[in-house]
PDB file of C-alpha atoms in Angstrom:
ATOM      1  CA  UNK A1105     111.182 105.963  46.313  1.00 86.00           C
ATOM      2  CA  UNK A1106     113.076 107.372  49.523  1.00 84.00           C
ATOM      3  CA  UNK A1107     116.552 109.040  49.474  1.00 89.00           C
ATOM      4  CA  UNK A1108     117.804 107.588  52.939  1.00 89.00           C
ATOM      5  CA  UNK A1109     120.641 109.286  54.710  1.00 93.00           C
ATOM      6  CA  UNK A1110     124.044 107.347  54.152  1.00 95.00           C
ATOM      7  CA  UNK A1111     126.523 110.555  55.714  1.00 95.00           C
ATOM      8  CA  UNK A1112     125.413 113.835  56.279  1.00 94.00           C
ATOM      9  CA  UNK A1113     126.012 114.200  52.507  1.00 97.00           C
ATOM     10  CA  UNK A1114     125.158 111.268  51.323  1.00 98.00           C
ATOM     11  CA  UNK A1115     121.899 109.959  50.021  1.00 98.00           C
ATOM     12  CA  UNK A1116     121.027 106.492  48.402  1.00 97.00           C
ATOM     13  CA  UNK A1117     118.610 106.394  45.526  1.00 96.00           C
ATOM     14  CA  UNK A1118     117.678 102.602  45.146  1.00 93.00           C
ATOM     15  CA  UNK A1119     115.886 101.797  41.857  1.00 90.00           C
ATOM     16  CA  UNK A1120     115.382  97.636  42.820  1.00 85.00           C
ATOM     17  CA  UNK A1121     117.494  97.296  39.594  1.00 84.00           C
ATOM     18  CA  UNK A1122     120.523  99.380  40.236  1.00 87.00           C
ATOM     19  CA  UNK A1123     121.000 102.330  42.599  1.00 94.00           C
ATOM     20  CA  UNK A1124     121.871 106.332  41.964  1.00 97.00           C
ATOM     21  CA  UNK A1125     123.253 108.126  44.644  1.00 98.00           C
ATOM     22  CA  UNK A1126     123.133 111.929  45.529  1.00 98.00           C
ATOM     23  CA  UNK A1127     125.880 113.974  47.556  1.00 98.00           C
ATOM     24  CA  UNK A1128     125.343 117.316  48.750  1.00 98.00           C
ATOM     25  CA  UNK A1129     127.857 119.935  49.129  1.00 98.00           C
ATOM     26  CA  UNK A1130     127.268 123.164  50.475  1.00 95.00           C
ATOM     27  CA  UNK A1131     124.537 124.848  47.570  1.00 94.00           C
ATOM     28  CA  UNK A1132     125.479 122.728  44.547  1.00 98.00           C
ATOM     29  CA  UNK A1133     123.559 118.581  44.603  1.00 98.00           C
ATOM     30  CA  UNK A1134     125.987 115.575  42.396  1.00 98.00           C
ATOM     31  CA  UNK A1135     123.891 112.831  41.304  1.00 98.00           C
ATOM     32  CA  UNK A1136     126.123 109.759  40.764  1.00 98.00           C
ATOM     33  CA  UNK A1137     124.581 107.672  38.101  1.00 98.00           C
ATOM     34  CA  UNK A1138     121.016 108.484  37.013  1.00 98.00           C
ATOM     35  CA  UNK A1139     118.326 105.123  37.956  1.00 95.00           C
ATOM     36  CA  UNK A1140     115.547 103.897  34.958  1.00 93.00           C
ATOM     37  CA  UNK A1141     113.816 105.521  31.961  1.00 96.00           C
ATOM     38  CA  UNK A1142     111.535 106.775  33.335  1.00 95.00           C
ATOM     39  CA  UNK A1143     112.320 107.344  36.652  1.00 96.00           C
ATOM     40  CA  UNK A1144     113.389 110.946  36.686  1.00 97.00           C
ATOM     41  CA  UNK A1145     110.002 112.082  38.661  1.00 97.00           C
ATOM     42  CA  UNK A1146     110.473 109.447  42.176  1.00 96.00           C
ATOM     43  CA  UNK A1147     114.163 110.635  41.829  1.00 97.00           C
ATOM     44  CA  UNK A1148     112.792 114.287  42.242  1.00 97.00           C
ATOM     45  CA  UNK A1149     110.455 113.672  44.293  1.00 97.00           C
ATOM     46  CA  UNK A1150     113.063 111.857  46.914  1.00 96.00           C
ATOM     47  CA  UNK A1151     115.295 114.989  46.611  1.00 97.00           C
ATOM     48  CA  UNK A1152     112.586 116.660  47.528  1.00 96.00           C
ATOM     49  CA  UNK A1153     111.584 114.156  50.501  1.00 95.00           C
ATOM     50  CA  UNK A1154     114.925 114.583  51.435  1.00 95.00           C
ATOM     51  CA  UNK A1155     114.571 118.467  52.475  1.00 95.00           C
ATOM     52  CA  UNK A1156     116.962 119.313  49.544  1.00 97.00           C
ATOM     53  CA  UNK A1157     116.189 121.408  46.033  1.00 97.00           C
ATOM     54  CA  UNK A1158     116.121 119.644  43.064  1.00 97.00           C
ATOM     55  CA  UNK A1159     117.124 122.483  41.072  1.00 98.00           C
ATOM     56  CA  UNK A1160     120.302 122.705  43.209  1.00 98.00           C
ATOM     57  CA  UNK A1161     121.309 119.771  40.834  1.00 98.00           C
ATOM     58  CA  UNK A1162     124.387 120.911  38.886  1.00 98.00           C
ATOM     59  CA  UNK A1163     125.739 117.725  37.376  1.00 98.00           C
ATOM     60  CA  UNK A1164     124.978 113.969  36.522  1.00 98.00           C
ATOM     61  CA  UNK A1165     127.768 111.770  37.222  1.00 98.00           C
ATOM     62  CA  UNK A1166     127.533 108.502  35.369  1.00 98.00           C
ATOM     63  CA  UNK A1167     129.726 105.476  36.093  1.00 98.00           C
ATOM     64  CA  UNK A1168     128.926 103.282  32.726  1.00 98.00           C
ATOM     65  CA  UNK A1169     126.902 103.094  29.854  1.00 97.00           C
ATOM     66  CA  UNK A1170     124.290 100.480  31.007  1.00 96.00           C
ATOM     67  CA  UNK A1171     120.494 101.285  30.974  1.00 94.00           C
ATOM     68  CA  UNK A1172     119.889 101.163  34.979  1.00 94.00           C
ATOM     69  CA  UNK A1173     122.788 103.602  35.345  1.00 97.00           C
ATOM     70  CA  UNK A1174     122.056 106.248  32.256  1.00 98.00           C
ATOM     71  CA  UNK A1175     118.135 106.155  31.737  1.00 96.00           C
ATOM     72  CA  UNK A1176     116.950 109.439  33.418  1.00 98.00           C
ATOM     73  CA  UNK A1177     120.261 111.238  33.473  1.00 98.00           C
ATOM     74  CA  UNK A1178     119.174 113.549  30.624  1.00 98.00           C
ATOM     75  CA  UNK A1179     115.564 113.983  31.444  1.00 98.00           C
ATOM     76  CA  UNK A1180     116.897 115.288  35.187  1.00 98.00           C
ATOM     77  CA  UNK A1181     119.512 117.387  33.745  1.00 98.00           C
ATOM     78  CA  UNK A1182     117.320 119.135  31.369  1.00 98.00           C
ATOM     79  CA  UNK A1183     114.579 119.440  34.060  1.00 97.00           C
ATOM     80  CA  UNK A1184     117.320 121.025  36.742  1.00 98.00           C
ATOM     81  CA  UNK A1185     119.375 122.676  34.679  1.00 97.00           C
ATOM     82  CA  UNK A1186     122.334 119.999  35.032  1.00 98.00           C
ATOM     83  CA  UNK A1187     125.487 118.850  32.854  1.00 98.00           C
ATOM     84  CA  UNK A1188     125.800 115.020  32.676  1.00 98.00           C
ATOM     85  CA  UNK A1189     129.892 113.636  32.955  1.00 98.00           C
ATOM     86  CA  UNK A1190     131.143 110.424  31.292  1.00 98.00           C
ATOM     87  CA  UNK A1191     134.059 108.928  30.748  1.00 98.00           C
ATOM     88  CA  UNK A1192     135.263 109.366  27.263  1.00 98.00           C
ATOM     89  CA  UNK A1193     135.369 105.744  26.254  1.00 98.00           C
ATOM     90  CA  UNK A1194     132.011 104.893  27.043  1.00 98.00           C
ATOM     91  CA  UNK A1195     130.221 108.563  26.080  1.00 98.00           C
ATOM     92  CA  UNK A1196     129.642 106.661  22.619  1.00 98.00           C
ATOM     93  CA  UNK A1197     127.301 104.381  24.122  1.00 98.00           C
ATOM     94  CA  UNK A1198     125.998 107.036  26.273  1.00 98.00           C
ATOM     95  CA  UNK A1199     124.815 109.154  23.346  1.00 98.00           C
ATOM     96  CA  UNK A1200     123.575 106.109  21.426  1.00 97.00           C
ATOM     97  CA  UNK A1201     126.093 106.474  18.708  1.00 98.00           C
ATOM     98  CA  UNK A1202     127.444 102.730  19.105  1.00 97.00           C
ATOM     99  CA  UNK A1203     125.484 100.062  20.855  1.00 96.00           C
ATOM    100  CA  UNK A1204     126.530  99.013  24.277  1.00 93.00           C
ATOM    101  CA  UNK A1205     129.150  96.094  24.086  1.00 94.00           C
ATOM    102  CA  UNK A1206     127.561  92.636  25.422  1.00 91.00           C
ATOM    103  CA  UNK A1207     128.744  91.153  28.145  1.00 93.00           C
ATOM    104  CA  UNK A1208     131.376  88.129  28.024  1.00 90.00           C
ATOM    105  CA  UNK A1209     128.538  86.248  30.655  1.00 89.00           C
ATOM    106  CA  UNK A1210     129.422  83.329  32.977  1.00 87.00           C
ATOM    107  CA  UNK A1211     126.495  80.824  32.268  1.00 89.00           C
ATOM    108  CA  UNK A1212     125.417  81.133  36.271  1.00 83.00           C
ATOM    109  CA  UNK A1213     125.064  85.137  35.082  1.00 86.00           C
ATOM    110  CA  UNK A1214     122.907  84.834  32.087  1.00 89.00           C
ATOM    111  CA  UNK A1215     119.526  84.865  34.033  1.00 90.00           C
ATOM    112  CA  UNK A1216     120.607  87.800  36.183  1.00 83.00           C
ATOM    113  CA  UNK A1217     121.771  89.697  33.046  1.00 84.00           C
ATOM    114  CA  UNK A1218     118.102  88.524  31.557  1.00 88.00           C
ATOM    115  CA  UNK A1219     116.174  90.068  34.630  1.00 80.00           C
ATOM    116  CA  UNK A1220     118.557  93.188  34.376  1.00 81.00           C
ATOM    117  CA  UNK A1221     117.332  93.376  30.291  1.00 75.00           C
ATOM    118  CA  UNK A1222     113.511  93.872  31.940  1.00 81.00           C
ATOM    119  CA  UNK A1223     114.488  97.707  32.938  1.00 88.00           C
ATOM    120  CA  UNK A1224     113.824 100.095  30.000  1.00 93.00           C
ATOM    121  CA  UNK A1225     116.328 100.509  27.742  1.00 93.00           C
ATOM    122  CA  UNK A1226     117.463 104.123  28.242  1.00 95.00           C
ATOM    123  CA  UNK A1227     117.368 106.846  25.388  1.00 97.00           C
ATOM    124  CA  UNK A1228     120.226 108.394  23.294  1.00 98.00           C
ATOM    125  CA  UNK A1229     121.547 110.984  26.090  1.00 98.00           C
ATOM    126  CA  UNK A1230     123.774 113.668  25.724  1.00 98.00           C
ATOM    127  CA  UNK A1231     127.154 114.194  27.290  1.00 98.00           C
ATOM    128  CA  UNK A1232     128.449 117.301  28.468  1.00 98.00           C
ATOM    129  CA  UNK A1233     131.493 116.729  29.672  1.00 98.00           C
ATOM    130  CA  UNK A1234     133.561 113.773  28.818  1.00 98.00           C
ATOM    131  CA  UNK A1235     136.373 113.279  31.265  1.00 98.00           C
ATOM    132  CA  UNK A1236     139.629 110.685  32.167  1.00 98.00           C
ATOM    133  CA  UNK A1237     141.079 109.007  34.410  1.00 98.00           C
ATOM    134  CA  UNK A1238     142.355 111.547  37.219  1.00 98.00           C
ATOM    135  CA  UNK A1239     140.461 114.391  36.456  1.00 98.00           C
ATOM    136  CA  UNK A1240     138.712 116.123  38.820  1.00 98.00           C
ATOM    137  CA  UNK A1241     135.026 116.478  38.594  1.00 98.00           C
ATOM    138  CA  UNK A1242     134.041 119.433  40.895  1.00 97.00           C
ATOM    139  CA  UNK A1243     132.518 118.556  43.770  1.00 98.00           C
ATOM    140  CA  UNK A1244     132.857 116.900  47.231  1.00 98.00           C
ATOM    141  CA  UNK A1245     136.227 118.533  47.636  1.00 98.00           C
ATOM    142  CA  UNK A1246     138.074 117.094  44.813  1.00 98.00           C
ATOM    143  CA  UNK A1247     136.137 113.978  43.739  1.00 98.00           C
ATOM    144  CA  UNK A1248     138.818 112.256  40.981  1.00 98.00           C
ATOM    145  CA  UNK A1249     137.784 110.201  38.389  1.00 98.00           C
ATOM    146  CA  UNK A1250     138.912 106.811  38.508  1.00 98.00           C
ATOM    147  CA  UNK A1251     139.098 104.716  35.185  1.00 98.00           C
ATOM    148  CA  UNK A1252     138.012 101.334  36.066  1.00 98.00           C
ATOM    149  CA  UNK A1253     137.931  99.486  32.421  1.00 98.00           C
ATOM    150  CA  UNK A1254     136.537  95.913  32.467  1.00 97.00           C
ATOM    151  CA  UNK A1255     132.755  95.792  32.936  1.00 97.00           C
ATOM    152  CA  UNK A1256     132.664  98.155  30.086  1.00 98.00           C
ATOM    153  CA  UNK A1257     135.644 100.218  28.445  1.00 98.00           C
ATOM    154  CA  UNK A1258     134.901 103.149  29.608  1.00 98.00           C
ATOM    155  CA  UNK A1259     133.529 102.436  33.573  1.00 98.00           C
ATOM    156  CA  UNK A1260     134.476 104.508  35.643  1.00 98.00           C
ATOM    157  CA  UNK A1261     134.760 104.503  40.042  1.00 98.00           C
ATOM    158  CA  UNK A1262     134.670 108.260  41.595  1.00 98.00           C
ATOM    159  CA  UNK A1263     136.775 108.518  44.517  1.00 98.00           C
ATOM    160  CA  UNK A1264     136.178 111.582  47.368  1.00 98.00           C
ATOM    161  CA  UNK A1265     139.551 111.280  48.878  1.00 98.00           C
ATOM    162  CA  UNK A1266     138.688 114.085  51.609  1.00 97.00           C
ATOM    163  CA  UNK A1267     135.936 112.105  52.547  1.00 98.00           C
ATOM    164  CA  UNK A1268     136.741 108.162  52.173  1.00 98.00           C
ATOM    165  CA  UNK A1269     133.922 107.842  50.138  1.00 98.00           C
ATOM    166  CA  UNK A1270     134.205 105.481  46.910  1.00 98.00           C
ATOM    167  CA  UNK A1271     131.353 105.302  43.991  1.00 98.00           C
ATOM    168  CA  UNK A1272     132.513 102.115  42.403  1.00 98.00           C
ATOM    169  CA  UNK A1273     129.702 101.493  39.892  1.00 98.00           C
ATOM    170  CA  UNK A1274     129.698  97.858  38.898  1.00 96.00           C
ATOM    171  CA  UNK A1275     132.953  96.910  39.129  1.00 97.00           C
ATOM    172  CA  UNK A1276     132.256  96.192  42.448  1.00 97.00           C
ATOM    173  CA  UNK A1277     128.697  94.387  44.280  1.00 95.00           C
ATOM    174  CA  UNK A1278     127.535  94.127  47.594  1.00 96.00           C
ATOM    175  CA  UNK A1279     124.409  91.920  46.902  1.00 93.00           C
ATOM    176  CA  UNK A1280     126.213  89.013  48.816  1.00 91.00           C
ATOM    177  CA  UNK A1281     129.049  90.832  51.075  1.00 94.00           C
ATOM    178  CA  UNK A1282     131.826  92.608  49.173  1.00 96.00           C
ATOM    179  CA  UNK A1283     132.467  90.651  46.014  1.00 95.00           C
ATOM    180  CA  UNK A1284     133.778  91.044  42.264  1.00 95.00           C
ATOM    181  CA  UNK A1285     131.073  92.725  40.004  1.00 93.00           C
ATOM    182  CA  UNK A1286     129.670  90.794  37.358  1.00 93.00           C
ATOM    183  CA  UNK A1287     128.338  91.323  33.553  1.00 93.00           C
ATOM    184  CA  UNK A1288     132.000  92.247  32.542  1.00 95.00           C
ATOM    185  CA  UNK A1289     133.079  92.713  28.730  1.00 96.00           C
ATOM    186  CA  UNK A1290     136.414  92.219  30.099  1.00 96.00           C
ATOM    187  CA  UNK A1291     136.448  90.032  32.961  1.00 94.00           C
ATOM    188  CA  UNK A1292     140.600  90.155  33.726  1.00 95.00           C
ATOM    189  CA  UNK A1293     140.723  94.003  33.151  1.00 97.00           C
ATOM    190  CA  UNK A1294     137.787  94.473  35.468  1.00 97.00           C
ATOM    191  CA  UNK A1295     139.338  92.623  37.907  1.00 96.00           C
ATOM    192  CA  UNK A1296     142.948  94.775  37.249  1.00 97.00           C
ATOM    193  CA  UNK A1297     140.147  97.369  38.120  1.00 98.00           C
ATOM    194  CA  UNK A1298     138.836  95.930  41.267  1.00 98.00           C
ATOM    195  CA  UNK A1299     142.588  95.733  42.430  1.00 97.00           C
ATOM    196  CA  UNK A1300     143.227  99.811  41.961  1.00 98.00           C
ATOM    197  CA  UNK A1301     139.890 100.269  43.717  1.00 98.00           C
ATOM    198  CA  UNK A1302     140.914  98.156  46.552  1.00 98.00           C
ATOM    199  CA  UNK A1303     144.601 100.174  47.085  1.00 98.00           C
ATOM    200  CA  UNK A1304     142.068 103.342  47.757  1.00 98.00           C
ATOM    201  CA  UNK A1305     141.187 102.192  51.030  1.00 98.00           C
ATOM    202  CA  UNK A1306     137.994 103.932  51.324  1.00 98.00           C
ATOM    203  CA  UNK A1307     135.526 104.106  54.662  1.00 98.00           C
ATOM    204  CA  UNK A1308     132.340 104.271  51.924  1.00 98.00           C
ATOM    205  CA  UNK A1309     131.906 102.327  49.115  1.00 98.00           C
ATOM    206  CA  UNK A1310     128.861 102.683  46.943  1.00 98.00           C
ATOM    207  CA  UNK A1311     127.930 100.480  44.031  1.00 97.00           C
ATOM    208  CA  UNK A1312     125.314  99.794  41.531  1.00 96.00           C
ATOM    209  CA  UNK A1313     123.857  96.950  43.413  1.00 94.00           C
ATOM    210  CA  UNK A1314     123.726  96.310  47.376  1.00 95.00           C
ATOM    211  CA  UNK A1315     123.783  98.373  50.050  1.00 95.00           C
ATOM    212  CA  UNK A1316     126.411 100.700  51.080  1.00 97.00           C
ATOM    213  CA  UNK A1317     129.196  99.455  53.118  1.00 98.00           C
ATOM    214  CA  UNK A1318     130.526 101.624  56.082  1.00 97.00           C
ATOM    215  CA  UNK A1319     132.127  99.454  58.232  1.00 97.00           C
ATOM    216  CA  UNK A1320     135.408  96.880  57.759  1.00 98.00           C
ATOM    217  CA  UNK A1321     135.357  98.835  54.275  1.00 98.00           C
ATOM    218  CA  UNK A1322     138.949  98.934  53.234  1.00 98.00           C
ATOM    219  CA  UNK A1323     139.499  95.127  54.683  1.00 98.00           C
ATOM    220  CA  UNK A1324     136.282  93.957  53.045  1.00 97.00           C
ATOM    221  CA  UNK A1325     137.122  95.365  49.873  1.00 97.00           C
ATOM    222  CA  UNK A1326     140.990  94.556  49.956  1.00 97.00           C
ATOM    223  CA  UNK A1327     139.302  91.159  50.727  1.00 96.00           C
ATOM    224  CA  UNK A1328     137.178  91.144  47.581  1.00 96.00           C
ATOM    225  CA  UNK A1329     140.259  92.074  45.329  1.00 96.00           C
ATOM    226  CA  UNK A1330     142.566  89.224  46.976  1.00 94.00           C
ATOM    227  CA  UNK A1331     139.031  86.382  46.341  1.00 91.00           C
ATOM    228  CA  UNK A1332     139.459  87.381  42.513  1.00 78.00           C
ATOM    229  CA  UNK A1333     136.358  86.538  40.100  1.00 54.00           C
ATOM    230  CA  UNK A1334     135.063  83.608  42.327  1.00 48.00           C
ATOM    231  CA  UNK A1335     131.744  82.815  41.520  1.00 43.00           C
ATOM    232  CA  UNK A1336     129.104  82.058  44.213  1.00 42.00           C
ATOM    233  CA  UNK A1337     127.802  78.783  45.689  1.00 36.00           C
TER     234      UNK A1337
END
């Protein structure tokens, strides 16, 4: 695995099922959400690749509960000395104390959520820090955590205002252009959640699947919000 060069602070992580990302500030490394089970060695070895320090890693960001998202975070923190960050609502699921709510699916879903199920199913992980909606989370210059409820209660976007640069976790995709998420336990709230996202107006956006969008961002998104939970085809 490679950790290509998004910004000059940026770095994708892409795990074929789900992506982590990694921002760099000046000697402290974020990791937003956290890849497979069993995936914490390529993620350290594409830090590495990268010309950067693993054990600069101070925190694990995670956007949901889901296994591609959570699976390595405690592994990496415990290997570079990190704290993993939750929101509150979903640091339940996180820690393995209640079971991950199932998705309301669409039926065109169900064999994407299927092929998503062949990832390993990530351990009980701890969580250090559980945070809210608004709170900052100490890094990139006042990244704000952004309650996004909908794909599960407690998803969560993070939102670098200093540097237009929006982790939306799965609210939001990019597999086929800028489009509503799917898997949602909540499809109207999600969407509610795709709307705040969208009044942002970020330059970056970075989800949990497709690549990173850089340019038309805040019109492609806005776009995305207005389109509503069309499905494709």
């Amino acid at each position: 695995m490679e950790a290509p060069r998004i910004t000059p602070r940026l770095h994708l992580l892409d795990h074929s099922i789900g992506q982590a990302y990694l921002w760099r500030d000046d000697s402290e490394l974020t990791l937003v959400d956290a890849g497979w089970a069993g995936s914490a060695d390529a993620t350290t070895a594409a830090i590495r690749a990268a010309g950067l320090d693993p054990d600069r890693l101070a925190r694990v960001v995670l956007t949901h509960g889901h296994r591609d998202h959570v699976g390595a975070a405690q592994e990496l923190a415990d290997r570079h000395g990190a704290e993993i960050v939750a929101h509150r609502l979903d640091a339940p699921y996180v820690r393995g104390e209640l079971p991950v709510p199932e998705p309301d699916l669409l039926e065109w879903e169900r064999p994407l959520w299927e092929h998503g199920l062949t990832c390993p199913e990530a351990p009980a992980t701890r969580v250090d820090r559980e945070v809210g909606d608004g709170e900052e989370l100490g890094f990139g210059d006042g990244a704000v955590a952004v309650h996004t409820p909908g794909h599960t209660p407690g998803s969560m976007a993070i939102h670098l205002p200093r540097h237009g640069v929006l982790f939306a976790g799965d609210t939001v995709a990019t597999v086929q252009g800028v489009t509503f998420g799917v898997f949602h336990v909540d499809r109207a709230r999600a969407l509610e959640s795709l709307r705040r996202l969208a009044e942002l107006r970020p330059s970056v956006l970075c989800c949990g699947h497709g690549p990173v969008v850089t340019q038309d961002t805040a019109e492609r998104l806005a776009a995305a919000a207005a389109a509503g939970a069309v499905t494709p085809g």
